[in-house]
Tab-separated table of C-alpha atoms in Angstrom:
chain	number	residue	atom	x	y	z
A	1	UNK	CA	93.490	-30.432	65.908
A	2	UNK	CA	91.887	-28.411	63.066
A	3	UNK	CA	91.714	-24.992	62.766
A	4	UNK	CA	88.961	-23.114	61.547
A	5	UNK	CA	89.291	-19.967	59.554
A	6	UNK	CA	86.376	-17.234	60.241
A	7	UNK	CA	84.389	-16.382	56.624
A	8	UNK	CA	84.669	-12.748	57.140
A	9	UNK	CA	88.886	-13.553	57.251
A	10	UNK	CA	88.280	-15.383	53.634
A	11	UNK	CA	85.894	-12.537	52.317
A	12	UNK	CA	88.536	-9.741	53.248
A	13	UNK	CA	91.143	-12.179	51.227
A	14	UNK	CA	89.444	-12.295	48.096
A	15	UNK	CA	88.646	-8.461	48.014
A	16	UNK	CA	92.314	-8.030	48.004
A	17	UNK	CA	93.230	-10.272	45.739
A	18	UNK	CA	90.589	-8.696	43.434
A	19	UNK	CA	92.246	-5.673	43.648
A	20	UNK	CA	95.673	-6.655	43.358
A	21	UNK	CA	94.570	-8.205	39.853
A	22	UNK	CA	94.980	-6.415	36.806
A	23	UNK	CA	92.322	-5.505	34.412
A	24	UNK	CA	92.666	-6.643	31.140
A	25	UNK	CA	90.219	-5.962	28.134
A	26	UNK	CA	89.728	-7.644	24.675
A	27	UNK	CA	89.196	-6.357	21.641
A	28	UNK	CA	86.443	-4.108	21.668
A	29	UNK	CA	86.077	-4.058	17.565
A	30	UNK	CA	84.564	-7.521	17.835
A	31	UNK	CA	82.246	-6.638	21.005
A	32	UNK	CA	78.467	-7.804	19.316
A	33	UNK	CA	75.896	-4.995	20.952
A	34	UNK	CA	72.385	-5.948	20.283
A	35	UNK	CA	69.947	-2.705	18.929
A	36	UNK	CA	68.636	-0.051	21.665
A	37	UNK	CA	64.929	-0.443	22.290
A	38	UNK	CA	63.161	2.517	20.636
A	39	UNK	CA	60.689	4.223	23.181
A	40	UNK	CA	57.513	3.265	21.669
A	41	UNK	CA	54.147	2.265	22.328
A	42	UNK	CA	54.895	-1.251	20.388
A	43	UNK	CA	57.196	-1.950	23.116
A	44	UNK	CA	54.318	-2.354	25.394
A	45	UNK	CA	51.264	-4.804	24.973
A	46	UNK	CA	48.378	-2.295	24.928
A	47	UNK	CA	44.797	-3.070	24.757
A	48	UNK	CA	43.339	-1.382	21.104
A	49	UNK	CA	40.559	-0.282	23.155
A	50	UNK	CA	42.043	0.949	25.954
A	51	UNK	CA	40.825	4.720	26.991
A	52	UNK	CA	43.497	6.700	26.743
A	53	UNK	CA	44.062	5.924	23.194
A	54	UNK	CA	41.469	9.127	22.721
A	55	UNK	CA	44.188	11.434	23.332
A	56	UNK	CA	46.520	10.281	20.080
A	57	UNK	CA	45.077	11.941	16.513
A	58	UNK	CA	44.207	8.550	15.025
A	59	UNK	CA	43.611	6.314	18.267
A	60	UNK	CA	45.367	2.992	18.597
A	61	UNK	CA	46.759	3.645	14.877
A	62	UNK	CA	48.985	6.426	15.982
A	63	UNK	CA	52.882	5.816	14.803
A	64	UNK	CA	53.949	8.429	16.866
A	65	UNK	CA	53.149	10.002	20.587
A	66	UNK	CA	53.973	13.630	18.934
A	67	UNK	CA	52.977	14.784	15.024
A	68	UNK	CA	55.566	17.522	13.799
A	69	UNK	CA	54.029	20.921	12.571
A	70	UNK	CA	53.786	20.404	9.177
A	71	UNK	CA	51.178	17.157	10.265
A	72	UNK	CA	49.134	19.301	11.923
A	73	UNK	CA	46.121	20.073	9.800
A	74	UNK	CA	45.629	24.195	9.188
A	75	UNK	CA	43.350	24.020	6.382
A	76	UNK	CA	40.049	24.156	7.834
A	77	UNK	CA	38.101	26.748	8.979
A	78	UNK	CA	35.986	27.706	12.212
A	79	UNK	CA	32.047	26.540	12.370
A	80	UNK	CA	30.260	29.610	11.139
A	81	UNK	CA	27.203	31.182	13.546
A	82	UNK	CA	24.482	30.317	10.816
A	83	UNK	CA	25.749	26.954	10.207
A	84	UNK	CA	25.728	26.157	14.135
A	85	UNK	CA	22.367	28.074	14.639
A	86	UNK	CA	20.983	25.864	11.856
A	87	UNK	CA	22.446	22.545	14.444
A	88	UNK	CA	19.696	20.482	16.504
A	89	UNK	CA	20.799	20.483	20.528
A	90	UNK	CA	22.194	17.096	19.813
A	91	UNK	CA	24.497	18.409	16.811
A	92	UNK	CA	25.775	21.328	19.028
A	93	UNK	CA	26.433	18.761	21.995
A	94	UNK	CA	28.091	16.449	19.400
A	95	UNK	CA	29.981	18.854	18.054
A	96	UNK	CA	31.132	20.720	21.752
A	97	UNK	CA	32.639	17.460	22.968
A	98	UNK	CA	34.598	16.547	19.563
A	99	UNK	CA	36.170	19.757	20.247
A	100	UNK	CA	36.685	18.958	23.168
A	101	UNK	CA	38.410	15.802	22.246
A	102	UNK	CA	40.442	17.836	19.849
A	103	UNK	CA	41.776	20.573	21.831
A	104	UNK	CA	42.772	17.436	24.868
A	105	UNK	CA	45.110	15.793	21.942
A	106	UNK	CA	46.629	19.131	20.982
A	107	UNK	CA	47.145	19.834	24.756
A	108	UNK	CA	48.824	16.307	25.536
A	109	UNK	CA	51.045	16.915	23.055
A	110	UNK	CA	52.115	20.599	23.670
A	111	UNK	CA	53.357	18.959	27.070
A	112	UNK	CA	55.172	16.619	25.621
A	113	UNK	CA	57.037	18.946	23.284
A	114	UNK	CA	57.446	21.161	26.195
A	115	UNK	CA	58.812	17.992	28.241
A	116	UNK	CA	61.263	17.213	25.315
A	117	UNK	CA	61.900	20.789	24.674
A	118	UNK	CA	60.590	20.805	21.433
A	119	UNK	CA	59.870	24.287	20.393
A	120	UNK	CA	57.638	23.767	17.212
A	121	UNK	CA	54.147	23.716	18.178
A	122	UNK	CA	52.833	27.176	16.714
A	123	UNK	CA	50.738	24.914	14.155
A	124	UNK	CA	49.067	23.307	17.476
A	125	UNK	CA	48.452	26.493	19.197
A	126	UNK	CA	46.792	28.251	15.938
A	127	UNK	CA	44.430	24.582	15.244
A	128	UNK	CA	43.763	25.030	19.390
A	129	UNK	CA	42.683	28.655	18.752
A	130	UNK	CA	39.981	28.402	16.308
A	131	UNK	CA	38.786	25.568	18.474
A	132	UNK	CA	38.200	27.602	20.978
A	133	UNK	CA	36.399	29.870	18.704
A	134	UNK	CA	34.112	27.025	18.077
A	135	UNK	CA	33.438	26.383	21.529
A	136	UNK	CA	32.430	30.343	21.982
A	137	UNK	CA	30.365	30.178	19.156
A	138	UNK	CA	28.226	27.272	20.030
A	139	UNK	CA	27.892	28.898	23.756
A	140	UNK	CA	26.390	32.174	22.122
A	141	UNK	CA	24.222	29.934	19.932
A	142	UNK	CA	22.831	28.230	22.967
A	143	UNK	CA	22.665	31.381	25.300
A	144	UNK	CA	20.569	32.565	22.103
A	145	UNK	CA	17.951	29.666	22.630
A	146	UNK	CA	17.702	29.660	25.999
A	147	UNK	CA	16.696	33.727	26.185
A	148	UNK	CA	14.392	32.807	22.777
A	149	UNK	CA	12.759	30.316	25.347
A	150	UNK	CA	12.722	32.579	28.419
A	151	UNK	CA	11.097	34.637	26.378
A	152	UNK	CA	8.416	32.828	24.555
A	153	UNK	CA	7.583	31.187	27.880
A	154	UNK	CA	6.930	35.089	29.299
A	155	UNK	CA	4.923	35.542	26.294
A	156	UNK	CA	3.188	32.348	26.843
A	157	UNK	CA	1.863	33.324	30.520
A	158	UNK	CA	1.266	36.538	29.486
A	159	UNK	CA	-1.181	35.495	26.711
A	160	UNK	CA	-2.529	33.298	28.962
A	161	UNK	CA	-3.401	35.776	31.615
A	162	UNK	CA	-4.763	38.233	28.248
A	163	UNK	CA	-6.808	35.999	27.141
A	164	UNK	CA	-8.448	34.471	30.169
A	165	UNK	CA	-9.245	38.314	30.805
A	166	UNK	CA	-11.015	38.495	27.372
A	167	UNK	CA	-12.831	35.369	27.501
A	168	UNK	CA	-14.414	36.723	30.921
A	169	UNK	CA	-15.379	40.021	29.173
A	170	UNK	CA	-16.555	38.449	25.959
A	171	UNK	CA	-19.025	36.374	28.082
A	172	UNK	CA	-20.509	38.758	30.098
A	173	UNK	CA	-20.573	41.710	27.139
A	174	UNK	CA	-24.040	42.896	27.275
A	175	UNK	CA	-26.133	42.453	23.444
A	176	UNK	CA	-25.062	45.943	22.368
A	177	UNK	CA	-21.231	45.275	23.229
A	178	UNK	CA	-21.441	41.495	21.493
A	179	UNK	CA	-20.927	43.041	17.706
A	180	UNK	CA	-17.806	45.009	18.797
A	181	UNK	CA	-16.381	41.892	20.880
A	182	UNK	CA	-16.928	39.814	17.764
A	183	UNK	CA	-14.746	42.047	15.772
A	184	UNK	CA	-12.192	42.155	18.418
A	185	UNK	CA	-12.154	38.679	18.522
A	186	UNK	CA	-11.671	38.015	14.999
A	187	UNK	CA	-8.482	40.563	15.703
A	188	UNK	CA	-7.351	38.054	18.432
A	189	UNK	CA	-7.583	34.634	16.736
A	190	UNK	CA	-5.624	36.484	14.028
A	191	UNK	CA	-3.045	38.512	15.981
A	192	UNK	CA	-2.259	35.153	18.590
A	193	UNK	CA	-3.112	32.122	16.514
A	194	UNK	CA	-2.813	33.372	12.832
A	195	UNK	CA	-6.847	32.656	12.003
A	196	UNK	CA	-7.325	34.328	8.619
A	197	UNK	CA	-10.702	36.761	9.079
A	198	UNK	CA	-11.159	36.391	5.449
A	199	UNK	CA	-10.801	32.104	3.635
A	200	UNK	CA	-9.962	33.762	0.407
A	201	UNK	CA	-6.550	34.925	2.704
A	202	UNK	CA	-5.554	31.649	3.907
A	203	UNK	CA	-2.329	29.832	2.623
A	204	UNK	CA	-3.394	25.351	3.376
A	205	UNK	CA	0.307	24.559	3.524
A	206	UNK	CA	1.434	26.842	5.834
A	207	UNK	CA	-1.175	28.527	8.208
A	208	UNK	CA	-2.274	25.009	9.600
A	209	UNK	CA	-0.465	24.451	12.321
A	210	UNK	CA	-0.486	23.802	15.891
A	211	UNK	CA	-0.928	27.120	16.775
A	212	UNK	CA	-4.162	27.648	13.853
A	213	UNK	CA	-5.471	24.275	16.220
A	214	UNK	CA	-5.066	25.825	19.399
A	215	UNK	CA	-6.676	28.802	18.313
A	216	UNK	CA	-10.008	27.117	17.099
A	217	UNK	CA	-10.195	24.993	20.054
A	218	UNK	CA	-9.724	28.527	22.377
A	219	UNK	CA	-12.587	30.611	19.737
A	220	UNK	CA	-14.764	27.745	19.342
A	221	UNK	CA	-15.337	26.993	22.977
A	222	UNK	CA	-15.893	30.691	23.555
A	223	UNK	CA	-18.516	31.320	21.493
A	224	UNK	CA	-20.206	28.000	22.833
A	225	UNK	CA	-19.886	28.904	26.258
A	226	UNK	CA	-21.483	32.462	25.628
A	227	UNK	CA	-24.611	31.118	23.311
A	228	UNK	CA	-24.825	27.922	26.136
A	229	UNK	CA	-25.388	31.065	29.326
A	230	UNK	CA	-27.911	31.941	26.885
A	231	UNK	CA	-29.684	29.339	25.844
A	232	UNK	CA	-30.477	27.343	28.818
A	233	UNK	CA	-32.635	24.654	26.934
A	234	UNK	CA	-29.953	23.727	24.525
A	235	UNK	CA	-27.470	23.765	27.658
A	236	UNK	CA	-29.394	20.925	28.847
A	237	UNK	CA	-29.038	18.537	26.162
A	238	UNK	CA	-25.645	19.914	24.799
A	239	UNK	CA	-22.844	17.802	26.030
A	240	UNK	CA	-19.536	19.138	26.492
A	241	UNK	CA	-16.523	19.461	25.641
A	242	UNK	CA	-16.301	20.005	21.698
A	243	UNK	CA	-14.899	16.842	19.987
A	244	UNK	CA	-11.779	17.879	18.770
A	245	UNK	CA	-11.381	19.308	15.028
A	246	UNK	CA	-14.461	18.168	13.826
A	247	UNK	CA	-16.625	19.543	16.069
A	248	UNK	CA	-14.948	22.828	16.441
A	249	UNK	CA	-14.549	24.016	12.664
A	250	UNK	CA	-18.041	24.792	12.104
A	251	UNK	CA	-17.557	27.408	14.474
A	252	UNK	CA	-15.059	29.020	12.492
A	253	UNK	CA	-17.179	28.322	9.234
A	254	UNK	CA	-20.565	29.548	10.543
A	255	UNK	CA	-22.654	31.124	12.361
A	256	UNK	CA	-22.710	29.963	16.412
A	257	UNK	CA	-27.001	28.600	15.782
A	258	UNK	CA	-25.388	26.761	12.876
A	259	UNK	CA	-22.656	25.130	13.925
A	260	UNK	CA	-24.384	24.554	17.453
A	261	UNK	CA	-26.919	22.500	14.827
A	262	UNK	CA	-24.439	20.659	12.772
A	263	UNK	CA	-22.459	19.639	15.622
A	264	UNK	CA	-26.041	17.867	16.988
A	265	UNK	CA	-26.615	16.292	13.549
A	266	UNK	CA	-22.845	14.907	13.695
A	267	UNK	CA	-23.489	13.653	17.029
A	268	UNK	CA	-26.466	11.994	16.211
A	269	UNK	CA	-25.057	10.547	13.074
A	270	UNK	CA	-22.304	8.909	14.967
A	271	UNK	CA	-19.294	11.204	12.624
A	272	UNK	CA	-18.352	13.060	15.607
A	273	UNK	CA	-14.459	11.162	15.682
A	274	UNK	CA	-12.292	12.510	17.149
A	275	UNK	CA	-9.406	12.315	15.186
A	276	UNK	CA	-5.378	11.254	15.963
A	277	UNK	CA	-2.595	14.107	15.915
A	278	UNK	CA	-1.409	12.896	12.628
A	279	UNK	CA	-4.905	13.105	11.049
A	280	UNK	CA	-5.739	16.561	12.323
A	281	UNK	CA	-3.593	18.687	9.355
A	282	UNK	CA	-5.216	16.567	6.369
A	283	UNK	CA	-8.766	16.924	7.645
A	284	UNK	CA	-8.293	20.789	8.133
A	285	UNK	CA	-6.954	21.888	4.848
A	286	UNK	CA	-9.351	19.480	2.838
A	287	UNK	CA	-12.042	20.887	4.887
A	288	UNK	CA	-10.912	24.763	4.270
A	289	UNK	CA	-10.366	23.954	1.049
A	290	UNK	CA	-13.891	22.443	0.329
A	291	UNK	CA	-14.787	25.925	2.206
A	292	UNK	CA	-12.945	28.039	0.005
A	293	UNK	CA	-14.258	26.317	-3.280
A	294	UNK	CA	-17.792	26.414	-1.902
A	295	UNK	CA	-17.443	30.288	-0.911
A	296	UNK	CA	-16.055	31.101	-4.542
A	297	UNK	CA	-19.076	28.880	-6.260
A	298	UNK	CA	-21.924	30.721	-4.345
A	299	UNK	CA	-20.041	34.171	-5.288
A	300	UNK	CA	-19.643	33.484	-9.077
């Protein structure tokens, strides 16, 4: 008849065996340890493009999770307020989120000191301060431009509303009223849209612009509407609107009877183009400078 011992009665055996046995070591001069594993990033297989490589100074090429002070670059300054007021939106939003990027390295890496109590990170704190100075600065450069804006757009409806009030006056000033309208409008198209009253005064290169276009197109239509309520006849036959450039310039040039005439003739001639964007700053100042020559010809 067997007999069958129970497995926890043979565990309980060997324990105390185990401990009965004495321990017995080698010698430890000829124990071979292998190197410790350095903590770094090269111990990991980590994708070169991987996102968070943005918060180390020099991306994926970064030796080290933590530059000492004396890495830390001090030499350069803060973005002056004419440089950054001399920036296109795009340069200023550019340049905010660099910055940006900036200061989120330096703060990663003031943790980490902080987590390895390492005390030496006044050189990261003093580079983090004048970023932060060039974050303020580029805010008060764009507050600037948005009030600038505000305001030119009050301007804007305001000149709007002054001049749709003097265009009704001008057209329904009686014939005695007409000379001193004349001479306030030649005050207008100078004070709003910088339209020289004299051609002698006027500087090709710089006083054509959009604004010297949107004033001719504003005084030119005015004085056709006015001499169109009084000549009914001509009102008949006179198509409208003006033509762009070309049609509006003898306006400036001449007397309303006169240009009313050569816009006809220019009509009928088939030289009434209107002309693209790009064209319209050539044709003027080779037209006001044919003017100018003519005018100084028929005085000499």
């Amino acid at each position: 008849m067997s007999m069958r011992i129970p497995v926890r009665t043979l565990s309980s055996c060997v324990a105390n065996l185990a401990r009965a046995k004495k321990l017995s070591f080698g010698d430890l001069s000829k124990v071979q340890l292998r190197e410790p594993i350095v903590p770094t990033h090269k111990n990991f297989d980590v994708s070169p493009d991987h996102p968070l490589w943005a918060f180390f100074p020099e991306g994926n090429k970064s030796e080290s999770a933590l530059r000492g002070s004396d890495e830390v670059e001090l030499n350069s300054r803060e973005w002056t307020f004419p440089e950054l007021r001399r920036k296109s939106f795009e340069d200023l939003h550019r340049l905010w989120y660099l910055t940006l990027k900036e200061r989120n390295i330096l703060a990663r890496e003031v943790r980490l000191a902080e987590a390895l109590r390492y005390s030496r990170t006044q050189q990261h704190e003093a580079l983090d301060e004048k970023l932060v100075t060039v974050q303020k600065r580029i805010k008060q450069v764009l507050l600037e431009r948005q009030v600038a804006y505000e305001r030119v757009q009050t301007f804007t409806e305001q000149q709007q509303a002054y001049l749709a009030e003097f265009e009704e006056r001008y057209l329904n000033a009686g014939a005695d009223e007409i000379v001193s309208y004349n001479e306030k409008l030649v005050r207008l198209q100078y004070a709003l849209f910088g339209i020289q009253p004299q051609l002698q005064d006027y500087n090709l290169e710089e006083d054509i612009n959009i604004k010297f276009v949107n004033g001719l197109s504003y005084v030119s239509n005015l004085k056709l509407k006015r001499y169109l309520d009084r000549n009914p006849n001509v009102a008949k036959t006179f198509e409208l609107p003006l033509n762009g450039v070309v049609e509006e310039l003898p306006f400036l040039l001449r007397g309303v009877d006169e240009a009313v005439e050569e816009v006809q003739a220019l009509r009928e001639s088939g030289e009434n183009v209107k002309l693209d964007k790009i064209q319209v700053f050539p044709f003027l100042r080779s037209a006001l400078a044919n003017a100018i020559e003519q005018e100084q010809q028929e005085f000499q």
